[in-house]
């Protein structure tokens, strides 16, 4: 549903009994590990592997589809964070995990550098043979396993049962090059594949048989990118090349059924991402799918053939389109099963007779379902958040508001059940990125806050992604500027409509959203009662310096932040004037700072610096270190800790009662 905040009518469906709020789920229901996280169906359609929860800790659980019961479970290293699961072969599960280290724990002395990062997050692919229970981490570097940072598994491979392909670093002498390995999924042995690659290679594309069909190179010094294609003999040939501000190439994502390459890139007007088909001989390209006025977010890849079979995008909620008529018919038929929420096809059996569906009904947190296509029969496998599904927490809708320059800004409003939406305490929740976005899908932050009696506003301010390049570029250099005023104007619109109480508003966010919360407290403290920053940036100049130091001054990462925030020399004054750490004396409201000690994106020093400046200025501040957690709050214990701190802080300053624990 989409509406303007002006003339908002209270729907009868919102007026549940007041007991709905009193029976809100406990914090653990929102912050704990999902009962069912990532999931994938097997090739024969008889099993589903899930990233699940056992005793509050991540686990890998396999379900029998016909019985609807778990038939296998394994617990990965509890020091690692489980990120995703899949099928590497008929009886071999693949999973990706991460772990954060101090550099001295993993890097040899000659690879450390003065002033380098205090934490490094390593990602690793592993496999489990469910017939033997054998679990093995996949490596390419032997004793130099640290060099596997950034490696990834490509599997299953047609015609090469028991083997996969890994993309990783070359042997130590050429450690900066990315090469292809053939990996034995049973014993972990690797052999470097004979494929020609360049020093600047960043991406490979494989066919179903594990052969490289294309690769992408990008030169960080010149920002020039090149795409090569391979023939049947493994010889490469330059197909396309170009140059841009960050060296970011068009993104080749796979091959289409007709053999052409599929790529995601901006349309002819440099506005919206569309899908192109690229001829492998001539390089000629044509648009094969687009959604006028909307931006494609990703391609849909067949897990077995690796062909591109569709595309995804977001309007008010995530949508899909499939090129295969049978998959498209199955997708269109999901509406009859889920009239009150979104549904998407996550994966399918090799014969496409069974589909794994992730669907939401309202704010139930979503559930996985198995759709048998021949009978159009749908059966629920399980809820992702059972406690939330059992107790409705609120309603969510798409709205727009008018910014001060007349531009209409899209946003999402989450409201609690059982409370009339008049003069409500409001949480202005700002997304990260800043080139991210919010949508209609379940979000544990906003749903949790609604369950505690707050209205929650999430604006897709200019600078957000998904609304075209002009919308995103409008935020470049606007940290503390246009992006901030768009957020403020959304809150002001809710106040004018009578829904929000101007005297009870708190600005909250994580990452960029944490910066926006601190900027709100420093630049316009009269607008808010309080501010909460989780892993937020407080000193723009120092943040840019840190990213340049870690990634390299000429890297694509450094280029991105220079465009997004500004240049340390040319924009020095603006960076100083919009850094909350330099404006502590202007703050007049209480601030809650929270930050993971192992954050590798925004160092915890950013929050510590803000705390020190606020205390020196005699301001009210509370700092909570989330020990052992990362930028994304991956650990359930610290995520629960964060929500409890947030709940108590808001109850103290906005007046809504904290739910008893």
mmCIF file of N, CA and C in Angstrom, residues 60-163:
data_model
loop_
_atom_site.group_PDB
_atom_site.id
_atom_site.type_symbol
_atom_site.label_atom_id
_atom_site.label_comp_id
_atom_site.label_asym_id
_atom_site.label_seq_id
_atom_site.Cartn_x
_atom_site.Cartn_y
_atom_site.Cartn_z
ATOM 1 N N UNK A 60 23.769 -25.814 11.020
ATOM 2 C CA UNK A 60 23.353 -26.214 9.683
ATOM 3 C C UNK A 60 22.424 -27.404 9.840
ATOM 4 N N UNK A 61 21.191 -27.261 9.368
ATOM 5 C CA UNK A 61 20.182 -28.299 9.542
ATOM 6 C C UNK A 61 19.595 -28.649 8.178
ATOM 7 N N UNK A 62 19.482 -29.953 7.906
ATOM 8 C CA UNK A 62 18.883 -30.442 6.665
ATOM 9 C C UNK A 62 17.510 -31.026 6.983
ATOM 10 N N UNK A 63 16.507 -30.601 6.220
ATOM 11 C CA UNK A 63 15.136 -31.078 6.398
ATOM 12 C C UNK A 63 14.762 -32.022 5.264
ATOM 13 N N UNK A 64 14.043 -33.074 5.613
ATOM 14 C CA UNK A 64 13.410 -33.931 4.621
ATOM 15 C C UNK A 64 12.124 -33.234 4.164
ATOM 16 N N UNK A 65 12.015 -32.958 2.880
ATOM 17 C CA UNK A 65 10.882 -32.185 2.375
ATOM 18 C C UNK A 65 9.571 -32.931 2.566
ATOM 19 N N UNK A 66 9.541 -34.230 2.305
ATOM 20 C CA UNK A 66 8.296 -34.983 2.403
ATOM 21 C C UNK A 66 7.837 -35.124 3.854
ATOM 22 N N UNK A 67 8.782 -35.343 4.765
ATOM 23 C CA UNK A 67 8.427 -35.503 6.172
ATOM 24 C C UNK A 67 8.298 -34.174 6.896
ATOM 25 N N UNK A 68 8.968 -33.133 6.372
ATOM 26 C CA UNK A 68 8.953 -31.843 7.043
ATOM 27 C C UNK A 68 9.725 -31.860 8.344
ATOM 28 N N UNK A 69 10.674 -32.792 8.480
ATOM 29 C CA UNK A 69 11.418 -32.967 9.718
ATOM 30 C C UNK A 69 12.922 -32.894 9.447
ATOM 31 N N UNK A 70 13.696 -32.418 10.442
ATOM 32 C CA UNK A 70 15.152 -32.403 10.265
ATOM 33 C C UNK A 70 15.721 -33.818 10.240
ATOM 34 N N UNK A 71 16.673 -34.059 9.349
ATOM 35 C CA UNK A 71 17.291 -35.374 9.240
ATOM 36 C C UNK A 71 18.802 -35.310 9.446
ATOM 37 N N UNK A 72 19.348 -34.117 9.516
ATOM 38 C CA UNK A 72 20.783 -33.973 9.737
ATOM 39 C C UNK A 72 21.041 -32.598 10.329
ATOM 40 N N UNK A 73 22.007 -32.515 11.246
ATOM 41 C CA UNK A 73 22.379 -31.232 11.832
ATOM 42 C C UNK A 73 23.865 -31.240 12.138
ATOM 43 N N UNK A 74 24.489 -30.089 11.988
ATOM 44 C CA UNK A 74 25.907 -29.935 12.300
ATOM 45 C C UNK A 74 26.134 -28.523 12.819
ATOM 46 N N UNK A 75 27.104 -28.392 13.690
ATOM 47 C CA UNK A 75 27.444 -27.085 14.251
ATOM 48 C C UNK A 75 28.822 -26.680 13.754
ATOM 49 N N UNK A 76 28.918 -25.623 12.949
ATOM 50 C CA UNK A 76 30.227 -25.127 12.524
ATOM 51 C C UNK A 76 30.980 -24.562 13.725
ATOM 52 N N UNK A 77 32.203 -24.177 13.503
ATOM 53 C CA UNK A 77 33.011 -23.556 14.547
ATOM 54 C C UNK A 77 32.241 -22.402 15.177
ATOM 55 N N UNK A 78 32.047 -22.461 16.489
ATOM 56 C CA UNK A 78 31.225 -21.461 17.164
ATOM 57 C C UNK A 78 31.898 -20.093 17.236
ATOM 58 N N UNK A 79 33.191 -20.025 16.864
ATOM 59 C CA UNK A 79 33.871 -18.734 16.805
ATOM 60 C C UNK A 79 33.638 -18.021 15.480
ATOM 61 N N UNK A 80 32.998 -18.720 14.549
ATOM 62 C CA UNK A 80 32.732 -18.153 13.229
ATOM 63 C C UNK A 80 31.274 -17.740 13.110
ATOM 64 N N UNK A 81 31.022 -16.816 12.192
ATOM 65 C CA UNK A 81 29.659 -16.405 11.880
ATOM 66 C C UNK A 81 29.211 -17.109 10.604
ATOM 67 N N UNK A 82 28.099 -17.822 10.671
ATOM 68 C CA UNK A 82 27.558 -18.542 9.518
ATOM 69 C C UNK A 82 26.803 -17.556 8.625
ATOM 70 N N UNK A 83 27.225 -17.452 7.359
ATOM 71 C CA UNK A 83 26.658 -16.448 6.461
ATOM 72 C C UNK A 83 25.676 -17.017 5.444
ATOM 73 N N UNK A 84 25.985 -18.178 4.849
ATOM 74 C CA UNK A 84 25.106 -18.717 3.811
ATOM 75 C C UNK A 84 25.330 -20.213 3.686
ATOM 76 N N UNK A 85 24.346 -20.888 3.072
ATOM 77 C CA UNK A 85 24.426 -22.334 2.851
ATOM 78 C C UNK A 85 23.967 -22.651 1.433
ATOM 79 N N UNK A 86 24.382 -23.832 0.943
ATOM 80 C CA UNK A 86 23.954 -24.269 -0.381
ATOM 81 C C UNK A 86 24.339 -25.721 -0.592
ATOM 82 N N UNK A 87 24.205 -26.176 -1.829
ATOM 83 C CA UNK A 87 24.549 -27.548 -2.183
ATOM 84 C C UNK A 87 25.708 -27.519 -3.166
ATOM 85 N N UNK A 88 26.824 -28.142 -2.773
ATOM 86 C CA UNK A 88 27.986 -28.221 -3.644
ATOM 87 C C UNK A 88 27.943 -29.461 -4.519
ATOM 88 N N UNK A 89 27.168 -30.447 -4.112
ATOM 89 C CA UNK A 89 26.980 -31.684 -4.869
ATOM 90 C C UNK A 89 25.742 -32.357 -4.282
ATOM 91 N N UNK A 90 25.385 -33.534 -4.792
ATOM 92 C CA UNK A 90 24.139 -34.164 -4.358
ATOM 93 C C UNK A 90 24.082 -34.389 -2.852
ATOM 94 N N UNK A 91 25.199 -34.779 -2.235
ATOM 95 C CA UNK A 91 25.210 -35.062 -0.803
ATOM 96 C C UNK A 91 26.217 -34.199 -0.044
ATOM 97 N N UNK A 92 26.669 -33.137 -0.676
ATOM 98 C CA UNK A 92 27.674 -32.275 -0.046
ATOM 99 C C UNK A 92 27.115 -30.870 0.101
ATOM 100 N N UNK A 93 27.066 -30.417 1.349
ATOM 101 C CA UNK A 93 26.596 -29.067 1.670
ATOM 102 C C UNK A 93 27.779 -28.110 1.623
ATOM 103 N N UNK A 94 27.568 -26.943 1.095
ATOM 104 C CA UNK A 94 28.576 -25.884 1.179
ATOM 105 C C UNK A 94 28.056 -24.799 2.113
ATOM 106 N N UNK A 95 28.961 -24.162 2.824
ATOM 107 C CA UNK A 95 28.550 -23.025 3.653
ATOM 108 C C UNK A 95 29.683 -22.021 3.737
ATOM 109 N N UNK A 96 29.304 -20.780 3.919
ATOM 110 C CA UNK A 96 30.276 -19.683 4.009
ATOM 111 C C UNK A 96 30.211 -19.108 5.404
ATOM 112 N N UNK A 97 31.387 -18.903 5.997
ATOM 113 C CA UNK A 97 31.455 -18.335 7.338
ATOM 114 C C UNK A 97 32.537 -17.268 7.372
ATOM 115 N N UNK A 98 32.461 -16.415 8.375
ATOM 116 C CA UNK A 98 33.463 -15.364 8.544
ATOM 117 C C UNK A 98 33.962 -15.359 9.978
ATOM 118 N N UNK A 99 35.157 -14.816 10.155
ATOM 119 C CA UNK A 99 35.721 -14.651 11.484
ATOM 120 C C UNK A 99 36.627 -13.433 11.479
ATOM 121 N N UNK A 100 36.608 -12.676 12.556
ATOM 122 C CA UNK A 100 37.410 -11.461 12.655
ATOM 123 C C UNK A 100 38.633 -11.714 13.532
ATOM 124 N N UNK A 101 39.789 -11.275 13.041
ATOM 125 C CA UNK A 101 41.053 -11.479 13.737
ATOM 126 C C UNK A 101 41.772 -10.144 13.923
ATOM 127 N N UNK A 102 42.710 -10.119 14.868
ATOM 128 C CA UNK A 102 43.733 -9.089 14.878
ATOM 129 C C UNK A 102 44.758 -9.463 13.810
ATOM 130 N N UNK A 103 45.305 -8.479 13.080
ATOM 131 C CA UNK A 103 46.226 -8.812 11.992
ATOM 132 C C UNK A 103 47.368 -9.728 12.414
ATOM 133 N N UNK A 104 47.906 -9.530 13.596
ATOM 134 C CA UNK A 104 49.024 -10.336 14.051
ATOM 135 C C UNK A 104 48.700 -11.800 14.218
ATOM 136 N N UNK A 105 47.410 -12.127 14.308
ATOM 137 C CA UNK A 105 47.021 -13.526 14.468
ATOM 138 C C UNK A 105 47.077 -14.301 13.159
ATOM 139 N N UNK A 106 47.003 -13.617 12.036
ATOM 140 C CA UNK A 106 46.880 -14.321 10.763
ATOM 141 C C UNK A 106 47.872 -13.885 9.694
ATOM 142 N N UNK A 107 48.343 -12.653 9.744
ATOM 143 C CA UNK A 107 49.215 -12.169 8.683
ATOM 144 C C UNK A 107 50.685 -12.333 9.047
ATOM 145 N N UNK A 108 51.503 -12.809 8.118
ATOM 146 C CA UNK A 108 52.938 -12.855 8.387
ATOM 147 C C UNK A 108 53.499 -11.436 8.521
ATOM 148 N N UNK A 109 54.639 -11.331 9.194
ATOM 149 C CA UNK A 109 55.195 -10.030 9.533
ATOM 150 C C UNK A 109 55.377 -9.133 8.325
ATOM 151 N N UNK A 110 55.854 -9.704 7.200
ATOM 152 C CA UNK A 110 56.148 -8.869 6.035
ATOM 153 C C UNK A 110 54.898 -8.393 5.314
ATOM 154 N N UNK A 111 53.697 -8.862 5.742
ATOM 155 C CA UNK A 111 52.467 -8.393 5.119
ATOM 156 C C UNK A 111 51.708 -7.416 6.012
ATOM 157 N N UNK A 112 52.256 -7.136 7.195
ATOM 158 C CA UNK A 112 51.625 -6.133 8.049
ATOM 159 C C UNK A 112 52.220 -4.770 7.714
ATOM 160 N N UNK A 113 51.481 -3.712 7.995
ATOM 161 C CA UNK A 113 51.990 -2.390 7.695
ATOM 162 C C UNK A 113 51.572 -1.405 8.783
ATOM 163 N N UNK A 114 52.434 -0.398 8.937
ATOM 164 C CA UNK A 114 52.218 0.585 9.984
ATOM 165 C C UNK A 114 50.894 1.313 9.773
ATOM 166 N N UNK A 115 50.127 1.417 10.852
ATOM 167 C CA UNK A 115 48.862 2.129 10.757
ATOM 168 C C UNK A 115 47.778 1.345 10.065
ATOM 169 N N UNK A 116 47.968 0.030 9.911
ATOM 170 C CA UNK A 116 46.985 -0.797 9.233
ATOM 171 C C UNK A 116 45.762 -1.049 10.084
ATOM 172 N N UNK A 117 44.835 -1.871 9.604
ATOM 173 C CA UNK A 117 43.587 -2.120 10.324
ATOM 174 C C UNK A 117 43.827 -2.838 11.642
ATOM 175 N N UNK A 118 42.995 -2.549 12.625
ATOM 176 C CA UNK A 118 43.077 -3.221 13.922
ATOM 177 C C UNK A 118 42.374 -4.564 13.896
ATOM 178 N N UNK A 119 41.501 -4.774 12.935
ATOM 179 C CA UNK A 119 40.794 -6.032 12.787
ATOM 180 C C UNK A 119 40.708 -6.389 11.298
ATOM 181 N N UNK A 120 40.739 -7.672 10.990
ATOM 182 C CA UNK A 120 40.575 -8.162 9.631
ATOM 183 C C UNK A 120 39.530 -9.266 9.659
ATOM 184 N N UNK A 121 38.516 -9.174 8.804
ATOM 185 C CA UNK A 121 37.494 -10.206 8.721
ATOM 186 C C UNK A 121 37.814 -11.130 7.553
ATOM 187 N N UNK A 122 37.945 -12.431 7.863
ATOM 188 C CA UNK A 122 38.222 -13.439 6.853
ATOM 189 C C UNK A 122 36.938 -14.211 6.540
ATOM 190 N N UNK A 123 36.697 -14.430 5.254
ATOM 191 C CA UNK A 123 35.578 -15.262 4.817
ATOM 192 C C UNK A 123 36.136 -16.581 4.297
ATOM 193 N N UNK A 124 35.437 -17.656 4.574
ATOM 194 C CA UNK A 124 35.931 -18.970 4.184
ATOM 195 C C UNK A 124 34.755 -19.857 3.778
ATOM 196 N N UNK A 125 34.936 -20.621 2.690
ATOM 197 C CA UNK A 125 33.952 -21.617 2.277
ATOM 198 C C UNK A 125 34.355 -22.979 2.814
ATOM 199 N N UNK A 126 33.372 -23.737 3.276
ATOM 200 C CA UNK A 126 33.597 -25.079 3.800
ATOM 201 C C UNK A 126 32.527 -26.003 3.242
ATOM 202 N N UNK A 127 32.751 -27.307 3.387
ATOM 203 C CA UNK A 127 31.782 -28.296 2.912
ATOM 204 C C UNK A 127 31.568 -29.357 3.981
ATOM 205 N N UNK A 128 30.387 -29.979 3.930
ATOM 206 C CA UNK A 128 30.058 -31.110 4.795
ATOM 207 C C UNK A 128 29.475 -32.217 3.923
ATOM 208 N N UNK A 129 30.053 -33.396 4.014
ATOM 209 C CA UNK A 129 29.488 -34.575 3.357
ATOM 210 C C UNK A 129 28.483 -35.180 4.336
ATOM 211 N N UNK A 130 27.191 -35.092 4.039
ATOM 212 C CA UNK A 130 26.184 -35.533 5.005
ATOM 213 C C UNK A 130 26.083 -37.050 5.086
ATOM 214 N N UNK A 131 26.755 -37.761 4.171
ATOM 215 C CA UNK A 131 26.765 -39.227 4.282
ATOM 216 C C UNK A 131 27.810 -39.700 5.281
ATOM 217 N N UNK A 132 28.861 -38.907 5.483
ATOM 218 C CA UNK A 132 29.913 -39.281 6.434
ATOM 219 C C UNK A 132 30.002 -38.334 7.615
ATOM 220 N N UNK A 133 29.410 -37.138 7.487
ATOM 221 C CA UNK A 133 29.519 -36.134 8.533
ATOM 222 C C UNK A 133 30.836 -35.387 8.515
ATOM 223 N N UNK A 134 31.685 -35.645 7.530
ATOM 224 C CA UNK A 134 32.991 -34.999 7.462
ATOM 225 C C UNK A 134 32.840 -33.535 7.068
ATOM 226 N N UNK A 135 33.421 -32.634 7.885
ATOM 227 C CA UNK A 135 33.389 -31.206 7.615
ATOM 228 C C UNK A 135 34.800 -30.754 7.269
ATOM 229 N N UNK A 136 34.924 -29.923 6.225
ATOM 230 C CA UNK A 136 36.253 -29.505 5.795
ATOM 231 C C UNK A 136 36.214 -28.070 5.279
ATOM 232 N N UNK A 137 37.157 -27.252 5.762
ATOM 233 C CA UNK A 137 37.342 -25.916 5.206
ATOM 234 C C UNK A 137 38.146 -26.027 3.924
ATOM 235 N N UNK A 138 37.742 -25.303 2.896
ATOM 236 C CA UNK A 138 38.417 -25.356 1.606
ATOM 237 C C UNK A 138 39.488 -24.272 1.534
ATOM 238 N N UNK A 139 40.691 -24.669 1.200
ATOM 239 C CA UNK A 139 41.804 -23.720 1.105
ATOM 240 C C UNK A 139 42.541 -23.952 -0.198
ATOM 241 N N UNK A 140 43.252 -22.928 -0.633
ATOM 242 C CA UNK A 140 44.065 -23.050 -1.836
ATOM 243 C C UNK A 140 45.535 -22.853 -1.534
ATOM 244 N N UNK A 141 45.847 -22.313 -0.354
ATOM 245 C CA UNK A 141 47.215 -21.895 -0.090
ATOM 246 C C UNK A 141 48.005 -22.766 0.851
ATOM 247 N N UNK A 142 47.516 -23.934 1.244
ATOM 248 C CA UNK A 142 48.272 -24.789 2.151
ATOM 249 C C UNK A 142 48.568 -24.098 3.456
ATOM 250 N N UNK A 143 49.845 -23.951 3.786
ATOM 251 C CA UNK A 143 50.230 -23.327 5.037
ATOM 252 C C UNK A 143 49.989 -21.826 5.032
ATOM 253 N N UNK A 144 49.814 -21.242 3.868
ATOM 254 C CA UNK A 144 49.538 -19.809 3.791
ATOM 255 C C UNK A 144 48.047 -19.579 3.642
ATOM 256 N N UNK A 145 47.269 -20.184 4.543
ATOM 257 C CA UNK A 145 45.807 -20.112 4.447
ATOM 258 C C UNK A 145 45.296 -18.685 4.543
ATOM 259 N N UNK A 146 46.092 -17.774 5.160
ATOM 260 C CA UNK A 146 45.668 -16.377 5.252
ATOM 261 C C UNK A 146 45.441 -15.784 3.855
ATOM 262 N N UNK A 147 46.170 -16.340 2.858
ATOM 263 C CA UNK A 147 46.050 -15.804 1.504
ATOM 264 C C UNK A 147 44.724 -16.157 0.856
ATOM 265 N N UNK A 148 43.921 -17.002 1.499
ATOM 266 C CA UNK A 148 42.617 -17.368 0.949
ATOM 267 C C UNK A 148 41.550 -16.315 1.209
ATOM 268 N N UNK A 149 41.899 -15.225 1.876
ATOM 269 C CA UNK A 149 40.930 -14.168 2.084
ATOM 270 C C UNK A 149 40.360 -13.728 0.734
ATOM 271 N N UNK A 150 39.030 -13.736 0.629
ATOM 272 C CA UNK A 150 38.375 -13.346 -0.621
ATOM 273 C C UNK A 150 38.168 -14.484 -1.592
ATOM 274 N N UNK A 151 38.622 -15.694 -1.264
ATOM 275 C CA UNK A 151 38.385 -16.833 -2.153
ATOM 276 C C UNK A 151 36.922 -17.265 -2.058
ATOM 277 N N UNK A 152 36.443 -17.975 -3.077
ATOM 278 C CA UNK A 152 35.064 -18.449 -3.035
ATOM 279 C C UNK A 152 34.911 -19.700 -3.882
ATOM 280 N N UNK A 153 33.904 -20.503 -3.516
ATOM 281 C CA UNK A 153 33.629 -21.781 -4.161
ATOM 282 C C UNK A 153 32.573 -21.625 -5.249
ATOM 283 N N UNK A 154 32.778 -22.315 -6.366
ATOM 284 C CA UNK A 154 31.787 -22.422 -7.436
ATOM 285 C C UNK A 154 31.435 -23.898 -7.569
ATOM 286 N N UNK A 155 30.206 -24.258 -7.273
ATOM 287 C CA UNK A 155 29.763 -25.662 -7.323
ATOM 288 C C UNK A 155 28.229 -25.654 -7.275
ATOM 289 N N UNK A 156 27.580 -26.743 -7.760
ATOM 290 C CA UNK A 156 28.142 -27.975 -8.309
ATOM 291 C C UNK A 156 28.635 -27.796 -9.738
ATOM 292 N N UNK A 157 29.446 -28.778 -10.177
ATOM 293 C CA UNK A 157 30.012 -28.766 -11.518
ATOM 294 C C UNK A 157 29.449 -29.949 -12.300
ATOM 295 N N UNK A 158 28.832 -29.663 -13.424
ATOM 296 C CA UNK A 158 28.241 -30.711 -14.256
ATOM 297 C C UNK A 158 29.335 -31.573 -14.882
ATOM 298 N N UNK A 159 29.205 -32.898 -14.751
ATOM 299 C CA UNK A 159 30.176 -33.798 -15.346
ATOM 300 C C UNK A 159 31.461 -33.939 -14.565
ATOM 301 N N UNK A 160 31.541 -33.374 -13.361
ATOM 302 C CA UNK A 160 32.753 -33.465 -12.537
ATOM 303 C C UNK A 160 32.317 -33.670 -11.093
ATOM 304 N N UNK A 161 31.568 -34.750 -10.856
ATOM 305 C CA UNK A 161 30.998 -35.017 -9.541
ATOM 306 C C UNK A 161 32.092 -35.101 -8.477
ATOM 307 N N UNK A 162 31.827 -34.481 -7.343
ATOM 308 C CA UNK A 162 32.776 -34.509 -6.236
ATOM 309 C C UNK A 162 33.829 -33.434 -6.301
ATOM 310 N N UNK A 163 33.771 -32.588 -7.334
ATOM 311 C CA UNK A 163 34.751 -31.521 -7.483
ATOM 312 C C UNK A 163 34.037 -30.180 -7.673
#
